[in-house]
Tab-separated table of C-alpha atoms in Angstrom:
chain	number	residue	atom	x	y	z
A	141	MET	CA	8.631	36.372	-34.492
A	142	LEU	CA	6.615	33.340	-33.344
A	143	ASP	CA	3.992	31.875	-35.727
A	144	ARG	CA	0.473	30.993	-34.708
A	145	GLU	CA	1.139	27.401	-33.782
A	146	SER	CA	3.979	28.079	-31.896
A	147	PHE	CA	2.487	30.793	-29.958
A	148	ASN	CA	-0.667	28.477	-28.965
A	149	ILE	CA	1.942	25.957	-27.875
A	150	PHE	CA	3.831	28.062	-26.076
A	151	GLU	CA	1.232	29.961	-24.006
A	152	LYS	CA	-0.169	26.152	-23.137
A	153	VAL	CA	3.042	25.160	-21.974
A	154	LEU	CA	3.148	28.209	-19.678
A	155	ARG	CA	-0.170	27.424	-18.500
A	156	LEU	CA	0.769	24.124	-17.268
A	157	CYS	CA	3.394	25.799	-14.834
A	158	PHE	CA	1.403	28.576	-13.527
A	159	SER	CA	-2.283	29.022	-12.513
A	160	MET	CA	-2.632	32.726	-13.561
A	161	PRO	CA	-3.291	34.404	-16.839
A	162	VAL	CA	-0.187	34.466	-19.165
A	163	THR	CA	0.678	37.453	-21.189
A	164	ILE	CA	3.281	36.667	-24.105
A	165	VAL	CA	5.200	39.237	-26.155
A	166	THR	CA	5.609	37.649	-29.613
A	167	ASP	CA	8.296	39.925	-31.003
A	168	GLN	CA	12.118	38.989	-30.452
A	169	PRO	CA	13.645	40.712	-27.804
A	170	SER	CA	15.384	43.951	-28.565
A	171	ALA	CA	19.376	44.293	-28.653
A	172	ALA	CA	19.405	46.352	-25.528
A	173	TYR	CA	17.504	43.776	-23.624
A	174	ILE	CA	19.949	41.019	-24.706
A	175	LYS	CA	22.866	43.171	-23.784
A	176	ASP	CA	21.470	43.659	-20.174
A	177	LEU	CA	21.804	40.081	-19.747
A	178	PRO	CA	25.112	40.239	-17.817
A	179	ASN	CA	23.273	42.380	-15.233
A	180	ILE	CA	20.668	40.058	-14.114
A	181	THR	CA	19.513	40.277	-10.614
A	182	LEU	CA	21.190	37.075	-8.745
A	183	PRO	CA	23.016	37.096	-5.429
A	184	ASP	CA	26.557	38.175	-6.338
A	185	ARG	CA	28.002	34.805	-6.020
A	186	GLU	CA	25.785	32.913	-8.200
A	187	LYS	CA	25.922	36.061	-10.995
A	188	SER	CA	29.726	35.818	-10.688
A	189	ASP	CA	29.470	32.202	-11.123
A	190	LEU	CA	27.089	32.416	-13.962
A	191	MET	CA	29.608	34.602	-15.965
A	192	ALA	CA	32.725	32.360	-15.140
A	193	SER	CA	30.690	29.482	-16.474
A	194	LEU	CA	29.621	31.186	-19.649
A	195	ALA	CA	33.310	32.499	-20.047
A	196	TRP	CA	34.779	29.225	-19.820
A	197	LEU	CA	32.093	27.562	-22.270
A	198	ARG	CA	33.249	30.397	-24.824
A	199	GLU	CA	36.923	30.112	-24.255
A	200	ASN	CA	37.005	26.438	-24.090
A	201	THR	CA	34.948	24.678	-26.545
A	202	PRO	CA	34.966	24.684	-30.099
A	203	ALA	CA	33.454	27.843	-31.961
A	204	THR	CA	30.451	26.925	-34.284
A	205	SER	CA	29.223	28.276	-37.557
A	206	PHE	CA	26.010	29.657	-35.816
A	207	PHE	CA	27.036	32.874	-34.141
A	208	LEU	CA	28.131	35.008	-36.971
A	209	SER	CA	26.610	32.912	-39.786
A	210	ALA	CA	23.059	32.253	-38.949
A	211	GLU	CA	22.383	30.661	-42.206
A	212	LYS	CA	24.995	27.881	-41.356
A	213	VAL	CA	23.729	24.608	-39.404
A	214	PRO	CA	26.032	24.796	-36.443
A	215	GLU	CA	28.423	21.738	-35.572
A	216	TYR	CA	26.796	21.045	-32.485
A	217	GLY	CA	24.615	22.668	-29.476
A	218	VAL	CA	24.321	23.255	-25.978
A	219	LEU	CA	21.423	21.580	-23.749
A	220	SER	CA	20.381	23.698	-20.575
A	221	ASP	CA	17.076	24.516	-18.618
A	222	TRP	CA	15.577	27.018	-21.082
A	223	SER	CA	15.872	29.917	-18.661
A	224	LEU	CA	19.743	30.008	-19.413
A	225	GLY	CA	19.629	29.841	-23.319
A	226	ALA	CA	20.010	33.460	-24.216
A	227	TYR	CA	22.703	33.874	-21.678
A	228	ILE	CA	24.387	30.752	-23.495
A	229	ASP	CA	23.475	32.183	-26.707
A	230	TYR	CA	24.780	35.774	-26.178
A	231	VAL	CA	27.548	35.480	-23.581
A	232	ALA	CA	28.868	32.335	-24.616
A	233	ARG	CA	28.074	32.227	-28.201
A	234	ARG	CA	27.077	28.785	-28.513
A	235	PRO	CA	23.854	27.564	-29.958
A	236	THR	CA	21.243	26.090	-27.641
A	237	VAL	CA	18.369	23.634	-27.796
A	238	SER	CA	15.955	26.138	-26.225
A	239	THR	CA	16.027	29.905	-24.871
A	240	ASN	CA	14.072	32.147	-22.427
A	241	PHE	CA	12.216	33.675	-25.663
A	242	GLY	CA	10.369	30.375	-26.831
A	243	TRP	CA	11.679	30.777	-30.274
A	244	GLU	CA	11.867	27.201	-30.891
A	245	THR	CA	9.086	25.141	-28.912
A	246	HIS	CA	10.427	21.929	-30.263
A	247	GLY	CA	13.556	22.702	-28.180
A	248	LEU	CA	11.407	23.180	-24.998
A	249	PHE	CA	10.058	20.127	-25.033
A	250	GLU	CA	13.270	18.284	-25.956
A	251	SER	CA	15.302	20.026	-23.156
A	252	ALA	CA	12.501	19.418	-20.603
A	253	SER	CA	12.455	15.867	-21.564
A	254	PHE	CA	16.017	15.310	-21.437
A	255	LEU	CA	16.327	16.781	-17.711
A	256	THR	CA	13.330	14.836	-16.646
A	257	SER	CA	14.099	11.631	-17.952
A	258	THR	CA	14.580	8.407	-16.157
A	259	ARG	CA	15.756	6.348	-19.046
A	260	PRO	CA	19.502	7.096	-20.137
A	261	GLU	CA	18.969	5.404	-23.566
A	262	ASP	CA	15.974	7.964	-24.234
A	263	ALA	CA	17.766	11.024	-22.937
A	264	GLU	CA	21.030	10.457	-24.971
A	265	ASN	CA	18.775	9.858	-28.094
A	266	ILE	CA	17.429	13.268	-27.640
A	267	LEU	CA	20.985	14.676	-27.476
A	268	ARG	CA	22.080	12.598	-30.587
A	269	LEU	CA	18.798	14.078	-32.782
A	270	ASN	CA	19.881	17.610	-31.249
A	271	LYS	CA	23.338	17.314	-32.018
A	272	VAL	CA	24.040	18.167	-28.470
A	273	ARG	CA	27.460	18.018	-27.040
A	274	TYR	CA	27.767	19.839	-24.020
A	275	LEU	CA	25.248	20.180	-21.104
A	276	PHE	CA	25.104	23.480	-18.856
A	277	LEU	CA	23.120	22.457	-15.827
A	278	ASN	CA	21.952	24.760	-12.963
A	279	GLU	CA	19.857	24.099	-9.948
A	280	VAL	CA	16.015	23.439	-11.041
A	281	THR	CA	15.059	20.803	-8.302
A	282	GLY	CA	11.889	22.968	-7.618
A	283	ASN	CA	10.802	23.196	-11.251
A	284	LEU	CA	11.390	19.410	-11.951
A	285	PRO	CA	7.096	18.624	-11.857
A	286	CYS	CA	6.625	21.742	-14.271
A	287	LEU	CA	9.448	20.414	-16.712
A	288	LYS	CA	7.849	17.163	-16.652
A	289	SER	CA	4.497	18.752	-17.174
A	290	ILE	CA	6.467	20.633	-20.464
A	291	ALA	CA	7.668	17.221	-21.427
A	292	GLU	CA	4.471	15.302	-21.379
A	293	PHE	CA	2.725	17.917	-23.376
A	294	GLY	CA	5.499	17.473	-25.800
A	295	ILE	CA	4.578	13.888	-26.148
A	296	LYS	CA	0.959	14.646	-26.611
A	297	LYS	CA	1.712	16.916	-29.201
A	298	SER	CA	4.375	14.650	-31.152
A	299	ASN	CA	7.068	17.370	-30.535
A	300	SER	CA	9.142	15.090	-28.248
A	301	THR	CA	11.423	12.343	-28.991
A	302	ILE	CA	11.116	10.700	-25.415
A	303	SER	CA	8.511	8.079	-24.718
A	304	GLY	CA	6.349	7.871	-21.500
A	305	GLN	CA	8.023	7.222	-18.286
A	306	THR	CA	7.199	7.012	-14.428
A	307	PHE	CA	8.544	10.348	-12.932
A	308	ASN	CA	10.973	10.043	-10.187
A	309	PRO	CA	12.907	13.061	-9.264
A	310	LEU	CA	15.592	11.537	-7.711
A	311	ALA	CA	16.452	9.162	-10.864
A	312	THR	CA	16.181	12.210	-13.518
A	313	MET	CA	19.058	12.768	-15.576
A	314	TYR	CA	19.104	16.180	-13.951
A	315	TYR	CA	19.689	14.795	-10.647
A	316	ARG	CA	21.988	12.328	-11.796
A	317	LEU	CA	24.413	14.615	-13.700
A	318	TYR	CA	23.733	18.078	-11.778
A	319	ILE	CA	23.424	16.546	-8.140
A	320	GLN	CA	25.495	13.180	-8.405
A	321	ASN	CA	28.150	14.179	-10.897
A	322	GLY	CA	26.957	11.322	-13.310
A	323	SER	CA	28.345	8.663	-10.711
A	324	ALA	CA	26.560	5.732	-9.286
A	325	TYR	CA	24.564	6.205	-6.211
A	326	ARG	CA	21.933	4.550	-4.138
A	327	VAL	CA	18.384	5.683	-3.399
A	328	GLY	CA	15.655	3.832	-1.991
A	329	GLY	CA	17.535	0.481	-1.651
A	330	ASN	CA	18.450	0.496	-5.546
A	331	THR	CA	21.499	1.447	-7.394
A	332	GLU	CA	21.419	4.353	-10.034
A	333	HIS	CA	24.186	3.302	-12.147
A	334	ALA	CA	26.819	5.834	-13.731
A	335	LEU	CA	26.309	7.665	-16.913
A	336	GLY	CA	29.394	6.476	-18.658
A	337	LYS	CA	29.396	8.935	-21.421
A	338	TYR	CA	28.906	12.100	-19.680
A	339	ARG	CA	31.975	13.922	-18.216
A	340	LEU	CA	32.176	16.922	-16.194
A	341	VAL	CA	34.527	19.342	-17.572
A	342	PHE	CA	33.609	22.633	-15.375
A	343	GLU	CA	32.079	23.646	-12.386
A	344	SER	CA	31.689	26.941	-10.953
A	345	ALA	CA	33.376	27.945	-7.381
A	346	ASN	CA	30.210	28.675	-5.451
A	347	GLY	CA	27.241	26.560	-4.646
A	348	PHE	CA	25.115	25.134	-2.048
A	349	VAL	CA	25.145	22.141	0.140
A	350	ASP	CA	22.806	19.188	-0.485
A	351	PRO	CA	21.571	17.101	2.038
A	352	TYR	CA	22.817	13.710	0.770
A	353	ALA	CA	25.372	14.501	-1.930
A	354	GLY	CA	27.127	17.459	-0.171
A	355	PHE	CA	28.565	20.312	-1.805
A	356	VAL	CA	27.011	21.277	-5.246
A	357	SER	CA	28.139	24.085	-7.548
A	358	HIS	CA	25.629	26.436	-8.840
A	359	TYR	CA	26.605	25.618	-12.552
A	360	LYS	CA	27.878	22.601	-13.974
A	361	ILE	CA	29.036	22.032	-17.692
A	362	PHE	CA	29.011	18.294	-18.792
A	363	GLU	CA	30.614	16.868	-22.197
A	364	LEU	CA	28.886	14.014	-24.074
A	365	VAL	CA	31.895	11.430	-25.287
A	366	PRO	CA	31.446	8.146	-26.641
A	367	GLY	CA	33.414	6.717	-23.470
A	368	ALA	CA	35.911	4.081	-23.440
A	369	VAL	CA	34.768	0.278	-22.815
A	370	MET	CA	36.738	-1.320	-19.967
A	371	LYS	CA	36.554	-5.072	-19.801
A	372	GLY	CA	37.806	-7.692	-17.309
A	373	ARG	CA	37.122	-10.776	-16.120
A	374	ALA	CA	36.236	-12.278	-12.519
A	375	GLN	CA	34.386	-15.280	-10.598
A	376	PRO	CA	30.831	-15.274	-12.201
A	377	GLY	CA	28.644	-13.349	-9.779
A	378	LYS	CA	31.127	-11.359	-8.133
A	379	ASN	CA	30.479	-7.623	-7.360
A	380	ILE	CA	32.850	-5.555	-9.071
A	381	SER	CA	33.447	-1.906	-8.550
A	382	LEU	CA	35.392	0.903	-10.125
A	383	LYS	CA	36.703	4.300	-8.615
A	384	LEU	CA	38.345	7.223	-9.986
A	385	LEU	CA	39.263	10.152	-8.042
A	386	LEU	CA	38.961	13.601	-9.487
A	387	GLY	CA	39.325	17.258	-8.718
A	388	SER	CA	37.779	20.554	-9.923
A	389	GLN	CA	39.339	23.707	-10.837
A	390	GLY	CA	38.050	24.953	-7.473
A	391	GLY	CA	39.758	22.207	-5.492
A	392	ARG	CA	36.654	20.123	-4.875
A	393	PRO	CA	37.655	16.469	-4.530
A	394	PHE	CA	35.095	13.837	-5.748
A	395	THR	CA	35.123	10.337	-6.880
A	396	TYR	CA	33.416	8.921	-10.117
A	397	ARG	CA	32.088	5.409	-8.937
A	398	GLU	CA	30.491	2.500	-10.861
A	399	GLU	CA	29.450	-1.020	-9.906
A	400	THR	CA	28.446	-3.985	-11.843
A	401	ILE	CA	28.148	-7.866	-11.247
A	402	ALA	CA	30.529	-10.622	-13.291
A	403	GLY	CA	28.039	-12.484	-15.614
A	404	SER	CA	27.636	-16.153	-15.786
A	405	ASN	CA	30.910	-16.440	-18.094
A	406	GLY	CA	32.858	-14.174	-15.409
A	407	GLU	CA	32.922	-11.088	-17.806
A	408	PHE	CA	32.147	-7.487	-17.022
A	409	THR	CA	32.068	-4.490	-18.541
A	410	PHE	CA	32.212	-0.486	-17.800
A	411	ILE	CA	31.745	2.318	-19.869
A	412	ILE	CA	34.073	5.263	-18.686
A	413	PRO	CA	34.202	8.970	-19.803
A	414	TYR	CA	37.377	10.079	-17.954
A	415	ALA	CA	40.914	9.858	-19.268
A	416	THR	CA	43.484	9.371	-16.540
A	417	THR	CA	45.943	11.697	-18.475
A	418	GLY	CA	43.250	14.417	-18.027
A	419	ASN	CA	41.598	16.633	-20.920
A	420	ALA	CA	43.968	19.976	-21.658
A	421	ALA	CA	40.698	22.027	-22.119
A	422	ALA	CA	38.642	20.707	-18.913
A	423	GLY	CA	38.717	22.366	-15.588
A	424	VAL	CA	38.103	18.829	-13.919
A	425	ALA	CA	40.964	16.557	-13.974
A	426	PRO	CA	41.826	12.866	-12.561
A	427	VAL	CA	43.977	12.216	-9.646
A	428	GLY	CA	45.490	8.893	-10.176
A	429	LYS	CA	44.233	5.666	-12.036
A	430	TYR	CA	41.060	3.765	-12.191
A	431	SER	CA	40.675	1.617	-9.523
A	432	ILE	CA	38.859	-1.736	-10.046
A	433	THR	CA	38.200	-4.286	-7.209
A	434	ALA	CA	36.877	-7.758	-7.882
A	435	GLY	CA	36.681	-9.416	-4.794
A	436	ASN	CA	40.505	-9.727	-3.505
A	437	GLU	CA	42.013	-8.606	-6.719
A	438	ASN	CA	42.804	-4.504	-7.118
A	439	PHE	CA	43.505	-3.553	-10.749
A	440	LEU	CA	44.802	0.216	-11.443
A	441	VAL	CA	44.111	1.309	-14.945
A	442	HIS	CA	44.991	4.068	-17.146
A	443	VAL	CA	43.300	5.409	-19.950
A	444	ASN	CA	44.143	7.954	-22.542
A	445	GLU	CA	41.949	10.484	-24.232
A	446	ALA	CA	41.926	8.695	-27.545
A	447	ALA	CA	40.270	5.933	-25.782
A	448	ILE	CA	37.691	7.829	-24.333
A	449	GLN	CA	36.669	9.920	-27.862
A	450	PHE	CA	36.811	6.652	-29.929
A	451	GLY	CA	35.189	4.389	-27.496
A	452	GLU	CA	38.317	1.960	-27.442
A	453	VAL	CA	38.309	-1.437	-25.705
A	454	ILE	CA	40.559	-1.798	-22.960
A	455	GLN	CA	41.052	-5.175	-21.180
A	456	ILE	CA	42.151	-4.924	-17.930
A	457	ASN	CA	43.289	-8.714	-17.204
């Protein structure tokens, strides 16, 4: 049951998003209600995608101490939009940062702050402090202003670890991961760089078409990894590009991209999240090796899983 302080915070958060009276039931949901979660009202394909994604999370990620031993601290958690929290708890049996029922107002602020953050260093700090290993993402584009309001309210109440930021929907962690797969892209003449510590490990079979990014699955699961450090040398000031072709379990091909500029000493660095040997538990696999282009030079680089998990340095030339 929510205590009075949590009740007041949760009610105010909801009022930030809806200009109408809000009635909150402060008791925990019944077992019958939770058991009915698989029967939610969604279009058939999206519903099957949700259940398939939850099943993948349960079957392909390490079990935690949380589900049947509530007195124990779970080894890691899953961050999602709060509306998916109970599904992840009940169907996937994984602990979440926030749920549908507002049991944890701190988690509500933290998840909203992550999704709307435009500074990767702040976003990663949220994940580290909340012991998050996986992200379970769905389409919330229309809710981003509401989520930003929740995040800002959390900052005012000192219930969020994120600092104030300028809101730009096309530069949020949500957009960079869910829409752009964590890859580099251009927007408004600027480059949003790749998120080298996040790798896509599963995506649902069905989705929709984004006018700029193309096909986007209804649900995507990312894993936070240390990432390997790829280093090289080129002519100072030279543009360096990196590409890796990948394919999802549904057959969708996509390219992970990043770019940088060689420094005054000619050195350049990439942080990369995918092993070219693949990840046995993942539904996303590489096709070939990393391709690095520096002027007229091109390098094909193999990266093993140990390098990704332990942040090893790979010298390419």
